[in-house]
Amino acid sequence: MSSTQASSYGLRGIRKIKDFDISGKPVFLRLDLNVPLNDKGEITDDTRITASLPTIQYGLEQGAKLILASHLGRPKDRDDKSASLEPVARRLTELLKVEVILMEDPNSDAVKAFLSSPMKNQIILLENVRYEPGETENSEEFAQTLAGFAQIYINDAFGACHRAHSTIHALPQLMKDKGIGLLIEKEVTFLDQLLENPKRPYIAVLGGSKVSDKIDVIERLINIVDGFVIGGAMAYTFLKAQGHNVGKSRVEADKIKYAKEMIERIEARQKTLLLPVDHIVTDSITNTNGRLVPQANMGDSDIAVDIGPQTIKNFSTLIGSAQTVFWNGPMGIFETPEFSKGTFAIAKAIAESPGVKVVGGGDSAAAAHASGYAEKMSHISTGGGASLEYLQGEKLPGLEILRDRRLYK
Ligand code: ADP
Ligand code: MG
């Protein structure tokens, strides 16, 4: 497969919400409202809700009868109230200034009864679709029930597109009129900029916990980018492969050989590879008193938890010269404030780089927001796993089912 073949699919053959006349019609709108909640049931990050607003607002402006649906967490059964969309319904009501009514049971007649009367300043939100076992089983029966409510199906749940679940896959399969919302359109458009004719220089900034999680992304990007910047725990497998002492830092022993080959392949293609040259280390993860050590002075019991200031400088200079930056993976254990400096400094460098900058991955999105530089990114994907799978060139079931091959050759 050539490196651009799969990506050239993009949004080909997929209709958009604006291609339909939705005025007065019942529209099933699958969203990703899977937000994190604390033990008190309060929303700790409403990014996915706010990212869903433009499509909902468009539907309201057009006078559509909206039926919103989403999953939240992984509930075992209906009794698991911690996965209820109730707090989400409340937040949506505040933000949209229309009443969002939570429908406990999609199998009852209540939904249809609601839709049969005019819905002024009201929308329906179905309770967590994962309360229904059929959802994750991609059940056609569950999909039949939902198909009975709506005339048009719109998917705007980018973060769920990599799952062949009933409201993502079986349901649109049953519907004639189907398409995507504004968020998916934006997500795919930005991710495609990373795959097709990117502005150069193009730098991929990778980090995070494991090389093994990122091999497919590396394999896809190696022929497209001009250089890699590698930090985070991932970097220590690469440094080890180069023969450096990495102390007790996290290393994937079974990936050292891969890292070695990867370094050779990057060199053979005359591309840039930057690795850390200094580190913040500790003697145990629970000890938050980090020490700065240059690579040459790494001790046998040192555990690297963040990149050092010289590394920040080197990485930032290269990033500052890039016209396209893709960032996936924090540079250190950024959840611990003492070890967040490197990640936040790199977030700043990316945010201030002059071109297109796109953030993918769940933890990286959280880090971008925590850094205070989220606003300056071109795009932060709301789909952690889905964005990486898309970049790897995998076909996302939620997108593929919407493609109408008659619309393109
Ligand atoms: P994403 O979700 O953005 O794809 P990952 O899940 O791959 O990112 O990586 C995020 C995790 O990597 C974070 O929890 C962070 O603490 C961890 N991490 C980063 N650097 C290190 C390190 N040096 N040692 C251990 N863990 C690290
Ligand atoms: Mg992660």
Short mmCIF file of C-alpha atoms and ligand atoms in Angstrom, two decimals:
data_model
loop_
_atom_site.label_atom_id
_atom_site.label_comp_id
_atom_site.label_asym_id
_atom_site.label_seq_id
_atom_site.Cartn_x
_atom_site.Cartn_y
_atom_site.Cartn_z
CA MET A 1 0.00 0.00 0.00
CA SER A 2 1.40 3.37 -0.92
CA SER A 3 1.57 5.92 1.84
CA THR A 4 -1.15 8.11 0.46
CA GLN A 5 -3.55 5.53 -0.90
CA ALA A 6 -5.71 5.00 2.17
CA SER A 7 -5.73 8.64 3.16
CA SER A 8 -6.97 9.72 -0.21
CA TYR A 9 -10.29 8.27 0.88
CA GLY A 10 -10.72 11.15 3.33
CA LEU A 11 -14.34 12.22 3.15
CA ARG A 12 -14.92 10.88 -0.36
CA GLY A 13 -18.48 9.75 -0.89
CA ILE A 14 -19.57 10.87 2.55
CA ARG A 15 -22.47 13.31 2.78
CA LYS A 16 -22.42 16.19 5.22
CA ILE A 17 -25.21 17.45 7.42
CA LYS A 18 -25.54 20.53 5.21
CA ASP A 19 -26.28 18.33 2.20
CA PHE A 20 -29.65 17.40 3.70
CA ASP A 21 -32.84 19.33 4.19
CA ILE A 22 -33.34 18.55 7.86
CA SER A 23 -35.92 21.19 8.61
CA GLY A 24 -38.81 19.71 10.59
CA LYS A 25 -37.40 16.20 10.24
CA PRO A 26 -36.38 13.77 12.97
CA VAL A 27 -32.58 13.51 12.91
CA PHE A 28 -30.63 10.92 14.88
CA LEU A 29 -27.39 12.62 15.93
CA ARG A 30 -24.72 10.28 17.28
CA LEU A 31 -22.27 12.30 19.37
CA ASP A 32 -19.25 11.51 21.50
CA LEU A 33 -20.26 12.97 24.86
CA ASN A 34 -18.01 10.53 26.70
CA VAL A 35 -16.62 13.04 29.20
CA PRO A 36 -14.61 12.26 32.33
CA LEU A 37 -16.58 12.48 35.61
CA ASN A 38 -15.23 12.62 39.17
CA ASP A 39 -16.62 10.48 42.05
CA LYS A 40 -19.24 13.15 42.70
CA GLY A 41 -20.49 12.72 39.14
CA GLU A 42 -19.22 16.14 38.09
CA ILE A 43 -17.80 16.71 34.61
CA THR A 44 -14.06 17.40 34.90
CA ASP A 45 -13.45 18.22 31.23
CA ASP A 46 -16.27 19.21 28.88
CA THR A 47 -14.18 19.47 25.70
CA ARG A 48 -16.19 16.76 23.96
CA ILE A 49 -19.46 18.50 24.83
CA THR A 50 -18.33 21.88 23.54
CA ALA A 51 -16.88 20.25 20.41
CA SER A 52 -20.35 18.81 19.71
CA LEU A 53 -22.19 22.12 20.02
CA PRO A 54 -21.80 23.48 16.46
CA THR A 55 -23.63 20.51 14.93
CA ILE A 56 -26.38 20.56 17.55
CA GLN A 57 -26.79 24.30 17.10
CA TYR A 58 -26.95 23.93 13.34
CA GLY A 59 -29.68 21.31 13.77
CA LEU A 60 -31.63 23.63 16.05
CA GLU A 61 -31.29 26.56 13.67
CA GLN A 62 -32.63 24.42 10.85
CA GLY A 63 -35.59 23.38 12.96
CA ALA A 64 -34.74 19.67 12.95
CA LYS A 65 -36.21 17.35 15.57
CA LEU A 66 -32.98 16.22 17.16
CA ILE A 67 -32.48 12.89 18.88
CA LEU A 68 -29.06 13.00 20.49
CA ALA A 69 -27.25 9.81 21.49
CA SER A 70 -23.88 8.97 23.00
CA HIS A 71 -22.04 6.42 25.08
CA LEU A 72 -20.27 7.18 28.35
CA GLY A 73 -17.68 4.92 29.97
CA ARG A 74 -18.12 1.18 30.00
CA PRO A 75 -21.13 0.40 32.21
CA LYS A 76 -21.75 -3.26 33.09
CA ASP A 77 -25.53 -2.78 33.11
CA ARG A 78 -28.33 -0.23 33.45
CA ASP A 79 -27.91 -0.16 37.24
CA ASP A 80 -24.48 1.39 36.92
CA LYS A 81 -25.65 4.96 37.53
CA SER A 82 -22.10 6.32 37.42
CA ALA A 83 -22.33 6.08 33.63
CA SER A 84 -25.59 8.01 33.31
CA LEU A 85 -25.66 10.89 30.83
CA GLU A 86 -27.62 12.96 33.33
CA PRO A 87 -24.79 15.40 34.12
CA VAL A 88 -24.22 15.73 30.37
CA ALA A 89 -27.89 16.54 29.77
CA ARG A 90 -27.67 19.23 32.43
CA ARG A 91 -24.51 20.75 30.96
CA LEU A 92 -26.02 20.72 27.45
CA THR A 93 -29.13 22.45 28.75
CA GLU A 94 -26.94 25.22 30.21
CA LEU A 95 -24.83 25.63 27.10
CA LEU A 96 -27.55 25.41 24.47
CA LYS A 97 -30.22 27.23 26.44
CA VAL A 98 -32.77 24.67 25.32
CA GLU A 99 -34.21 21.92 27.46
CA VAL A 100 -32.36 18.64 26.92
CA ILE A 101 -34.60 15.80 28.02
CA LEU A 102 -32.93 12.56 28.99
CA MET A 103 -34.82 9.53 27.71
CA GLU A 104 -34.20 6.64 30.07
CA ASP A 105 -35.40 3.84 27.83
CA PRO A 106 -35.09 3.97 24.05
CA ASN A 107 -37.37 0.92 23.81
CA SER A 108 -40.34 2.68 25.37
CA ASP A 109 -42.93 4.66 23.43
CA ALA A 110 -41.84 7.87 25.10
CA VAL A 111 -39.38 8.82 22.36
CA LYS A 112 -41.94 8.46 19.57
CA ALA A 113 -44.58 10.26 21.59
CA PHE A 114 -42.20 13.12 22.05
CA LEU A 115 -41.30 13.37 18.40
CA SER A 116 -44.93 13.34 17.27
CA SER A 117 -45.61 16.69 18.90
CA PRO A 118 -43.82 19.92 17.96
CA MET A 119 -40.57 20.33 19.87
CA LYS A 120 -39.96 23.95 20.57
CA ASN A 121 -36.81 24.61 22.55
CA GLN A 122 -36.51 20.99 23.52
CA ILE A 123 -34.28 18.16 22.40
CA ILE A 124 -34.09 14.54 23.36
CA LEU A 125 -30.93 12.88 24.59
CA LEU A 126 -31.10 9.11 24.76
CA GLU A 127 -29.59 7.64 27.92
CA ASN A 128 -26.12 6.03 27.54
CA VAL A 129 -26.42 3.72 24.52
CA ARG A 130 -24.03 1.29 26.23
CA TYR A 131 -26.71 0.50 28.81
CA GLU A 132 -28.07 -1.55 25.94
CA PRO A 133 -25.95 -4.71 25.50
CA GLY A 134 -26.75 -4.56 21.79
CA GLU A 135 -24.69 -1.38 21.37
CA THR A 136 -21.25 -2.94 21.65
CA GLU A 137 -22.48 -6.09 19.87
CA ASN A 138 -23.34 -3.98 16.82
CA SER A 139 -26.86 -5.36 17.19
CA GLU A 140 -29.20 -4.96 14.27
CA GLU A 141 -32.20 -5.34 16.55
CA PHE A 142 -31.20 -2.34 18.66
CA ALA A 143 -30.46 -0.44 15.47
CA GLN A 144 -33.96 -1.26 14.13
CA THR A 145 -35.53 0.33 17.20
CA LEU A 146 -33.49 3.49 16.78
CA ALA A 147 -34.01 3.61 13.02
CA GLY A 148 -37.73 3.79 13.75
CA PHE A 149 -37.26 7.22 15.36
CA ALA A 150 -35.46 9.09 12.64
CA GLN A 151 -35.44 9.95 8.98
CA ILE A 152 -31.84 11.09 8.79
CA TYR A 153 -28.76 9.72 10.54
CA ILE A 154 -25.83 11.99 11.32
CA ASN A 155 -22.63 10.75 12.94
CA ASP A 156 -20.52 13.38 14.68
CA ALA A 157 -18.87 11.03 17.20
CA PHE A 158 -15.35 11.02 15.80
CA GLY A 159 -13.95 9.42 18.98
CA ALA A 160 -16.19 6.39 18.47
CA CYS A 161 -15.73 5.91 14.70
CA HIS A 162 -13.14 3.17 15.18
CA ARG A 163 -15.75 0.98 16.90
CA ALA A 164 -18.21 -1.14 14.94
CA HIS A 165 -21.01 -0.55 17.44
CA SER A 166 -24.73 -0.44 16.82
CA THR A 167 -25.23 3.35 16.79
CA ILE A 168 -22.03 3.80 14.76
CA HIS A 169 -22.35 0.97 12.26
CA ALA A 170 -25.53 -1.16 12.31
CA LEU A 171 -27.83 1.86 12.51
CA PRO A 172 -26.51 3.84 9.52
CA GLN A 173 -26.48 0.59 7.55
CA LEU A 174 -30.27 0.60 7.89
CA MET A 175 -30.73 4.25 6.97
CA LYS A 176 -30.90 5.67 3.47
CA ASP A 177 -30.10 9.26 4.40
CA LYS A 178 -26.90 9.41 6.39
CA GLY A 179 -23.87 11.61 6.79
CA ILE A 180 -21.46 13.34 9.11
CA GLY A 181 -21.65 16.39 11.35
CA LEU A 182 -19.36 19.40 11.52
CA LEU A 183 -16.93 17.92 14.05
CA ILE A 184 -16.06 14.81 12.02
CA GLU A 185 -15.65 16.99 8.96
CA LYS A 186 -13.15 19.14 10.86
CA GLU A 187 -11.31 16.18 12.39
CA VAL A 188 -10.81 14.36 9.10
CA THR A 189 -9.89 17.54 7.24
CA PHE A 190 -7.09 18.30 9.74
CA LEU A 191 -5.85 14.72 9.92
CA ASP A 192 -5.73 14.59 6.11
CA GLN A 193 -3.45 17.63 6.16
CA LEU A 194 -0.96 15.44 8.01
CA LEU A 195 -1.07 12.78 5.31
CA GLU A 196 -1.47 14.56 2.01
CA ASN A 197 0.69 17.38 0.67
CA PRO A 198 1.69 18.63 4.14
CA LYS A 199 3.46 21.99 4.28
CA ARG A 200 7.15 21.44 4.89
CA PRO A 201 9.22 21.09 6.96
CA TYR A 202 6.94 18.56 8.65
CA ILE A 203 7.91 17.30 12.11
CA ALA A 204 6.25 14.52 14.14
CA VAL A 205 6.69 14.96 17.89
CA LEU A 206 6.23 11.60 19.56
CA GLY A 207 6.34 10.59 23.20
CA GLY A 208 4.16 8.84 25.73
CA SER A 209 4.51 5.55 27.40
CA LYS A 210 5.21 2.85 24.84
CA VAL A 211 7.01 2.39 21.53
CA SER A 212 4.75 -0.58 20.83
CA ASP A 213 1.62 1.64 20.86
CA LYS A 214 3.14 3.92 18.26
CA ILE A 215 4.85 1.58 15.79
CA ASP A 216 2.02 1.76 13.25
CA VAL A 217 1.97 5.56 13.38
CA ILE A 218 5.76 5.69 12.97
CA GLU A 219 5.56 3.29 10.02
CA ARG A 220 2.97 5.45 8.34
CA LEU A 221 4.72 8.75 8.99
CA ILE A 222 8.30 7.72 8.20
CA ASN A 223 7.72 8.23 4.48
CA ILE A 224 5.82 11.48 4.93
CA VAL A 225 7.55 13.58 7.61
CA ASP A 226 10.89 15.39 7.41
CA GLY A 227 11.85 14.52 10.95
CA PHE A 228 10.93 12.96 14.26
CA VAL A 229 11.30 14.39 17.73
CA ILE A 230 11.06 11.61 20.31
CA GLY A 231 10.64 12.18 24.04
CA GLY A 232 8.67 10.57 26.85
CA ALA A 233 9.26 7.01 28.00
CA MET A 234 9.50 6.00 24.35
CA ALA A 235 12.82 7.82 24.00
CA TYR A 236 14.60 5.46 26.41
CA THR A 237 14.13 2.44 24.19
CA PHE A 238 15.72 4.47 21.37
CA LEU A 239 18.58 5.75 23.57
CA LYS A 240 19.21 2.20 24.78
CA ALA A 241 19.29 1.07 21.14
CA GLN A 242 22.04 3.65 20.56
CA GLY A 243 24.04 2.11 23.39
CA HIS A 244 23.41 4.82 26.03
CA ASN A 245 22.95 4.10 29.71
CA VAL A 246 19.30 4.78 30.54
CA GLY A 247 19.46 3.66 34.18
CA LYS A 248 16.15 2.27 35.35
CA SER A 249 14.06 4.36 32.93
CA ARG A 250 11.21 2.58 31.23
CA VAL A 251 12.51 0.52 28.31
CA GLU A 252 10.70 -2.02 26.15
CA ALA A 253 13.35 -4.73 25.84
CA ASP A 254 11.57 -6.43 22.94
CA LYS A 255 11.48 -3.19 20.94
CA ILE A 256 15.18 -2.26 21.13
CA LYS A 257 15.89 -4.03 17.87
CA TYR A 258 13.00 -2.24 16.19
CA ALA A 259 14.24 1.10 17.53
CA LYS A 260 17.71 0.38 16.16
CA GLU A 261 16.36 -0.40 12.68
CA MET A 262 14.13 2.61 12.85
CA ILE A 263 17.11 4.90 13.58
CA GLU A 264 18.93 3.41 10.58
CA ARG A 265 15.91 3.86 8.34
CA ILE A 266 15.49 7.49 9.36
CA GLU A 267 19.19 8.11 8.66
CA ALA A 268 19.02 6.31 5.32
CA ARG A 269 16.21 8.63 4.28
CA GLN A 270 18.27 11.62 5.43
CA LYS A 271 15.59 12.72 7.82
CA THR A 272 16.10 14.32 11.21
CA LEU A 273 15.78 12.44 14.49
CA LEU A 274 16.09 14.29 17.79
CA LEU A 275 16.29 12.39 21.08
CA PRO A 276 16.75 13.78 24.61
CA VAL A 277 20.27 14.86 25.59
CA ASP A 278 19.47 15.64 29.23
CA HIS A 279 16.86 14.39 31.62
CA ILE A 280 15.01 14.99 34.85
CA VAL A 281 15.53 11.83 36.86
CA THR A 282 14.41 10.49 40.21
CA ASP A 283 15.22 7.38 42.26
CA SER A 284 11.61 6.27 42.57
CA ILE A 285 8.43 7.36 40.78
CA THR A 286 6.91 8.44 44.12
CA ASN A 287 9.83 10.79 44.80
CA THR A 288 8.91 14.06 43.11
CA ASN A 289 12.32 15.65 43.74
CA GLY A 290 13.74 15.45 40.26
CA ARG A 291 17.44 15.98 39.45
CA LEU A 292 18.83 17.24 36.17
CA VAL A 293 21.39 14.97 34.53
CA PRO A 294 23.05 15.24 31.12
CA GLN A 295 22.94 11.99 29.14
CA ALA A 296 26.61 11.24 29.88
CA ASN A 297 26.00 11.31 33.64
CA MET A 298 22.95 9.06 33.79
CA GLY A 299 23.32 6.77 36.81
CA ASP A 300 22.43 3.07 36.92
CA SER A 301 19.46 3.62 39.24
CA ASP A 302 18.16 6.85 37.67
CA ILE A 303 14.60 6.85 36.36
CA ALA A 304 13.93 9.48 33.69
CA VAL A 305 10.61 11.24 34.22
CA ASP A 306 10.93 14.34 32.02
CA ILE A 307 13.18 15.92 29.42
CA GLY A 308 15.81 18.47 30.53
CA PRO A 309 16.30 22.14 29.53
CA GLN A 310 18.86 21.51 26.77
CA THR A 311 16.52 18.94 25.22
CA ILE A 312 13.65 21.44 25.44
CA LYS A 313 15.85 23.93 23.58
CA ASN A 314 16.85 21.48 20.86
CA PHE A 315 13.31 20.22 20.32
CA SER A 316 11.81 23.73 20.38
CA THR A 317 14.24 25.06 17.77
CA LEU A 318 13.36 22.32 15.30
CA ILE A 319 9.64 22.61 16.04
CA GLY A 320 9.83 26.39 15.59
CA SER A 321 11.07 25.92 12.03
CA ALA A 322 8.30 23.50 11.05
CA GLN A 323 5.30 24.36 8.89
CA THR A 324 3.43 21.22 9.93
CA VAL A 325 3.65 19.60 13.37
CA PHE A 326 1.88 16.48 14.54
CA TRP A 327 2.13 15.85 18.27
CA ASN A 328 1.30 12.58 19.96
CA GLY A 329 2.65 11.60 23.36
CA PRO A 330 3.72 13.63 26.42
CA MET A 331 7.44 14.26 27.01
CA GLY A 332 7.34 13.09 30.62
CA ILE A 333 5.05 12.06 33.46
CA PHE A 334 3.15 15.34 33.05
CA GLU A 335 0.34 14.28 35.43
CA THR A 336 2.84 14.94 38.23
CA PRO A 337 3.28 18.75 38.29
CA GLU A 338 7.02 18.49 39.09
CA PHE A 339 7.53 16.46 35.91
CA SER A 340 5.29 18.47 33.59
CA LYS A 341 7.79 21.17 32.57
CA GLY A 342 9.12 19.43 29.47
CA THR A 343 5.68 18.53 28.13
CA PHE A 344 4.31 22.02 28.68
CA ALA A 345 7.39 23.69 27.14
CA ILE A 346 7.01 21.51 24.05
CA ALA A 347 3.28 22.31 23.95
CA LYS A 348 4.27 25.98 23.93
CA ALA A 349 6.82 25.48 21.14
CA ILE A 350 4.26 23.63 19.04
CA ALA A 351 1.55 26.23 19.71
CA GLU A 352 3.92 29.01 18.67
CA SER A 353 5.21 27.26 15.55
CA PRO A 354 4.10 29.14 12.43
CA GLY A 355 2.16 26.50 10.50
CA VAL A 356 -0.39 23.77 11.01
CA LYS A 357 -0.20 22.02 14.38
CA VAL A 358 -2.38 19.06 15.21
CA VAL A 359 -2.55 17.13 18.48
CA GLY A 360 -3.70 13.50 18.59
CA GLY A 361 -4.05 11.00 21.44
CA GLY A 362 -6.08 11.22 24.63
CA ASP A 363 -3.28 12.05 27.08
CA SER A 364 -1.68 14.49 24.65
CA ALA A 365 -4.98 16.33 24.26
CA ALA A 366 -5.24 16.52 28.06
CA ALA A 367 -1.64 17.78 28.24
CA ALA A 368 -2.31 20.40 25.55
CA HIS A 369 -5.28 21.70 27.54
CA ALA A 370 -3.38 21.60 30.85
CA SER A 371 -0.47 23.51 29.29
CA GLY A 372 -2.64 26.56 28.64
CA TYR A 373 -1.75 26.54 24.93
CA ALA A 374 -4.76 24.65 23.58
CA GLU A 375 -6.25 27.74 21.94
CA LYS A 376 -3.18 28.20 19.76
CA MET A 377 -3.22 24.69 18.30
CA SER A 378 -4.80 24.35 14.84
CA HIS A 379 -6.65 21.27 16.00
CA ILE A 380 -6.77 18.98 19.03
CA SER A 381 -8.45 15.75 18.10
CA THR A 382 -11.34 14.69 20.33
CA GLY A 383 -10.77 11.10 19.28
CA GLY A 384 -7.75 9.63 21.03
CA GLY A 385 -7.70 6.13 19.57
CA ALA A 386 -9.68 7.05 16.46
CA SER A 387 -7.22 9.77 15.41
CA LEU A 388 -4.26 7.40 15.67
CA GLU A 389 -6.07 4.63 13.79
CA TYR A 390 -7.00 7.08 11.06
CA LEU A 391 -3.40 8.27 10.74
CA GLN A 392 -2.19 4.68 10.61
CA GLY A 393 -4.33 4.27 7.51
CA GLU A 394 -6.89 1.99 9.09
CA LYS A 395 -10.41 2.23 7.83
CA LEU A 396 -12.78 3.42 10.55
CA PRO A 397 -16.06 1.44 10.50
CA GLY A 398 -18.06 4.55 11.41
CA LEU A 399 -16.78 6.41 8.35
CA GLU A 400 -16.73 3.51 5.90
CA ILE A 401 -20.42 2.75 6.46
CA LEU A 402 -21.28 6.31 5.40
CA ARG A 403 -19.33 6.20 2.15
CA ASP A 404 -21.49 6.00 -0.93
CA ARG A 405 -19.37 4.58 -3.71
CA ARG A 406 -21.74 5.94 -6.31
CA LEU A 407 -20.58 9.43 -5.36
CA TYR A 408 -17.00 8.83 -6.54
CA LYS A 409 -14.95 6.55 -8.74
P1 ADP B 1 -1.57 9.48 24.20
O1 ADP B 1 -2.74 9.07 25.05
O2 ADP B 1 -1.55 10.95 23.93
O3 ADP B 1 -1.45 8.65 22.96
P2 ADP B 1 0.25 7.83 25.69
O4 ADP B 1 -0.91 7.12 26.27
O5 ADP B 1 1.08 7.10 24.72
O6 ADP B 1 -0.23 9.23 25.06
O7 ADP B 1 1.26 8.29 26.84
C1 ADP B 1 0.87 9.02 27.95
C2 ADP B 1 1.55 8.57 29.19
O8 ADP B 1 2.95 8.48 29.04
C3 ADP B 1 1.32 9.53 30.33
O9 ADP B 1 0.50 8.91 31.28
C4 ADP B 1 2.73 9.82 30.87
O10 ADP B 1 2.79 9.82 32.28
C5 ADP B 1 3.53 8.68 30.29
N1 ADP B 1 4.95 9.01 30.23
C6 ADP B 1 5.54 10.00 29.53
N2 ADP B 1 6.87 10.04 29.76
C7 ADP B 1 7.14 9.04 30.62
C8 ADP B 1 8.34 8.56 31.26
N3 ADP B 1 9.51 9.14 31.04
N4 ADP B 1 8.22 7.50 32.09
C9 ADP B 1 7.03 6.93 32.31
N5 ADP B 1 5.87 7.33 31.76
C10 ADP B 1 5.92 8.38 30.92
MG MG B 2 -3.03 7.40 26.35
#
